[in-house]
Amino acid sequence: MATTSRADKFTITSKQVEYYSDFLIDLDKNPLTGYLARVTNEESVKQAVKLLLLTERTERFFQPWMGSKLNGLLFEPNLPTTNIQIDQEVRMTLKNCEPRVKVEDVVVTNGQDRDVNDTYVTVVFSINNIPNKTFTTDVVLNRLR
Amino acid sequence: MANNTNLSASLNLTQLDFFGLKNSFKNYLRGQAQFKDYDFDGSAFNVLIEELAYNTYKNAFMSNMLMSEGFIDSAQLRTSLFSHSKELNYLPRSKRSARATVAVTFEASGVSQPYTIPKGAQFSTLIKSESYTFTMPETLSVASANTTFAFTTDIFEGVFVSDSFVFLGSPNQRFKLTNKNVDTSSVAVTVYEDGSQIGNIFKVATTLLDLTEFSKVFFLQTSETGNYEIYFGDDVLGRKPKLNSTVVVEYRVSSGTKGNGARVFSVDFDPTSSNELLATPKITTIEASKSAAEEEDNESIRYYAPRAFQVQERAVTTTDYEIALKADILVETGKDAEAIALLTNMARVVGSSVGRGRRIIKVIVGAR
């Protein structure tokens, strides 16, 4: 039978329930423990949303439907209609591939610097197991070279 | 972290399906509590699982393929079948050129007769609007008492090409024929030794019987790349060429069955070789081109290689004869002479006749 130390017995801990947990996408480790670092709950979902949006459709083996085609839209004319397409693409991707979130809003803004041609996408969403809260994830679309 | 781990479930990786493997990994991970997102497609853990599943899938596929290629019954790659055939001492048939028979008549002054018509002299024809070249298989000499010259010859579809090599002394040296469309029945090997301009002709050996260290023979086999290749004896079974000899391999490059059906030919060469023609040569087609064949297909190799090994160049039962004939030549395409010649090597041929559109060759089984 496990024994409890006095320190543990009298230390007040408000341990948060973990609904979701994942490791960091760069496989970074926890500097204190040396174990693989983890992200939990909303941070985990935020990471998953970003990962899905930046995954090119047909990129995953055997799952061509996975991901979005946002990178392809980078090469469309810089018009309001393209922003609408990005909006729809974000919503459709998350609806199809991420059952944990409900998209509340998608804000698409174009970079001010014409030479850089960035597009900023902010996704506002709520998470199923975390009621009455919304979260945001920012995705920057720009060309690689 | 490790204290909470309970990965007692065994990891089942025997499936060949990507999604089955992925589910196995997921089931395995249900025994731990540190990472819960493995079941969501967007998670980082899911990316890792998919990589593992894909890697396992590839390894499983690779193992399956390697095992398949290891047996003649299941091999799919032609080169694998060639390798298995080699173990069974069976040479898969190459393409075979279409053969036609023509009679050529020409008027010439006859000043420098007899005229020598070289091997490889070319005839042209059209088959289904496509041009094909037929060539003579051997050198021919033509003479006449007057100005009218005539000869009859078989001609074969395809032109002759040659590959030259230097023999470096090793009995393991292979001479790979560069063209895959070779008709192996036309391969001729000449070896020029000691810088001589006169070559020694080596003949193809199909059996080790009666071979000595003086036999000028070469062996034909398939290579690992699917080409045919030749090699020489080791001074025990077959004579080894001298060091630094030049080996010239001449062979016909065939178009296979596309060469069948040519009826009208024209001469592309001067039969006199010295502008002594008085009129354009006339050609009469005695027999239109036929008997061509594509290279032996995989299923045929799979069927005949073990059976040819079983027969071992002997013929005892009637089935042995059928296998020997079908493996070596295409009897059904009308190569009667070759069939009779082959049978004569194995049995006493006592009669040959044509009945109901088929050639019937009577042999005394077991006698030679």
XYZ file of N, CA, C and O in Angstrom, chain A residues 18-23 25 35-36 38 44 47-48 51-52 60-63 65-66 97 99-100, chain B residues 1-2 18-19 22 33-38 40-48 50-51 54 57:
192
model
N -7.322 16.473 -16.440
C -6.738 16.465 -17.793
C -7.681 15.733 -18.732
O -7.900 14.533 -18.619
N -8.260 16.501 -19.630
C -9.084 15.856 -20.664
C -8.211 15.428 -21.843
O -8.405 14.389 -22.441
N -7.310 16.331 -22.171
C -6.460 16.081 -23.335
C -5.008 16.295 -22.948
O -4.700 17.209 -22.181
N -4.139 15.474 -23.486
C -2.708 15.678 -23.242
C -1.913 15.161 -24.438
O -2.268 14.137 -25.038
N -0.884 15.867 -24.726
C -0.087 15.546 -25.914
C 1.342 15.980 -25.641
O 1.600 16.690 -24.664
N 2.256 15.581 -26.477
C 3.608 16.131 -26.328
C 3.795 17.273 -27.320
O 2.989 17.451 -28.235
N 5.141 19.470 -30.369
C 5.376 19.031 -31.740
C 6.865 18.917 -32.051
O 7.280 18.150 -32.905
N 11.890 14.562 -18.671
C 10.968 13.751 -19.455
C 10.435 14.555 -20.639
O 10.625 15.772 -20.720
N 9.753 13.857 -21.504
C 9.112 14.527 -22.633
C 8.106 15.548 -22.094
O 7.283 15.227 -21.241
N 4.907 17.971 -21.862
C 3.521 17.727 -22.266
C 2.761 19.028 -22.365
O 3.099 20.014 -21.693
N -3.156 21.722 -25.631
C -3.052 20.562 -26.503
C -3.939 20.730 -27.735
O -3.532 20.443 -28.868
N -2.618 23.352 -30.144
C -1.521 22.808 -30.957
C -2.065 21.935 -32.094
O -1.598 21.997 -33.226
N -3.098 21.145 -31.743
C -3.674 20.260 -32.761
C -4.330 21.067 -33.876
O -4.218 20.730 -35.066
N -1.675 22.486 -36.059
C -1.062 21.407 -36.840
C -1.945 20.990 -38.016
O -1.475 20.796 -39.142
N -3.226 20.897 -37.758
C -4.156 20.509 -38.818
C -4.205 21.547 -39.923
O -4.202 21.218 -41.114
N -0.503 13.487 -45.664
C -0.436 12.305 -44.798
C -0.610 11.036 -45.630
O -1.507 10.966 -46.479
N 0.204 10.023 -45.331
C 0.085 8.760 -46.037
C -1.287 8.121 -45.783
O -1.763 8.098 -44.658
N -1.876 7.636 -46.819
C -3.138 6.893 -46.764
C -4.323 7.742 -46.306
O -5.416 7.231 -46.186
N -4.124 9.006 -46.008
C -5.230 9.843 -45.546
C -5.226 11.168 -46.305
O -4.892 12.211 -45.735
N -7.443 13.065 -47.236
C -8.436 14.058 -46.837
C -7.974 14.888 -45.641
O -8.559 15.912 -45.334
N -6.952 14.440 -44.963
C -6.507 15.092 -43.740
C -5.809 16.424 -44.038
O -5.035 16.526 -44.974
N -11.890 17.265 -39.234
C -10.753 16.554 -38.631
C -10.582 16.771 -37.129
O -9.813 16.058 -36.501
N -12.801 16.923 -33.899
C -14.128 16.859 -33.275
C -14.196 17.556 -31.915
O -15.284 17.734 -31.376
N -13.043 17.955 -31.364
C -13.048 18.529 -30.017
C -13.422 20.007 -30.016
O -13.729 20.555 -28.964
N 6.442 9.657 -14.261
C 5.618 9.309 -15.414
C 5.539 7.808 -15.600
O 4.501 7.237 -15.819
N 6.676 7.179 -15.430
C 6.700 5.745 -15.680
C 5.834 4.982 -14.685
O 5.355 3.894 -14.990
N -2.455 -0.573 -43.298
C -1.978 0.606 -42.582
C -2.898 0.957 -41.414
O -2.446 1.193 -40.294
N -4.198 0.978 -41.668
C -5.122 1.384 -40.615
C -5.213 0.327 -39.514
O -5.423 0.660 -38.343
N -2.276 1.025 -37.422
C -2.480 2.260 -36.649
C -3.373 1.985 -35.440
O -3.098 2.438 -34.320
N -1.585 6.671 -19.366
C -2.434 7.824 -19.090
C -1.748 9.166 -19.325
O -2.373 10.204 -19.188
N -0.481 9.135 -19.691
C 0.236 10.404 -19.827
C -0.208 11.180 -21.058
O -0.319 12.398 -21.049
N -0.457 10.449 -22.120
C -0.836 11.102 -23.375
C -2.188 10.557 -23.815
O -2.334 9.358 -24.030
N -3.152 11.474 -23.922
C -4.509 11.017 -24.234
C -4.929 11.368 -25.660
O -6.001 10.984 -26.115
N -4.115 12.150 -26.326
C -4.565 12.668 -27.614
C -4.243 11.769 -28.804
O -4.443 12.157 -29.946
N -3.733 10.584 -28.535
C -3.337 9.728 -29.651
C -4.507 9.370 -30.559
O -4.330 8.950 -31.687
N -6.815 11.452 -31.609
C -7.289 12.592 -32.413
C -6.331 12.857 -33.564
O -5.112 12.909 -33.372
N -6.909 13.050 -34.736
C -6.076 13.130 -35.938
C -5.132 14.315 -35.935
O -4.096 14.292 -36.580
N -5.506 15.397 -35.237
C -4.676 16.593 -35.288
C -3.536 16.585 -34.296
O -2.678 17.468 -34.338
N -3.482 15.632 -33.417
C -2.490 15.686 -32.345
C -1.097 15.338 -32.851
O -0.928 14.657 -33.873
N -0.120 15.807 -32.093
C 1.266 15.490 -32.443
C 1.527 13.998 -32.279
O 2.270 13.391 -33.048
N 0.880 13.412 -31.281
C 1.062 11.981 -31.035
C 0.546 11.169 -32.221
O 1.120 10.144 -32.595
N -0.527 11.649 -32.812
C -1.089 10.930 -33.947
C -0.118 10.920 -35.137
O -0.025 9.933 -35.865
N 0.604 12.028 -35.282
C 1.605 12.077 -36.354
C 2.655 11.000 -36.121
O 3.045 10.275 -37.042
N 3.079 10.863 -34.871
C 4.089 9.857 -34.539
C 3.546 8.446 -34.780
O 4.232 7.582 -35.338
N 1.243 7.563 -36.846
C 1.140 7.301 -38.290
C 2.501 6.999 -38.896
O 2.620 6.152 -39.790
N 3.504 7.694 -38.423
C 4.860 7.391 -38.910
C 5.239 5.961 -38.561
O 5.783 5.228 -39.386
N 3.206 3.569 -40.678
C 3.670 3.541 -42.076
C 4.980 2.776 -42.186
O 5.179 1.981 -43.115
N 4.214 -0.815 -41.811
C 3.553 -1.265 -43.040
C 4.581 -1.525 -44.150
O 4.551 -2.544 -44.830
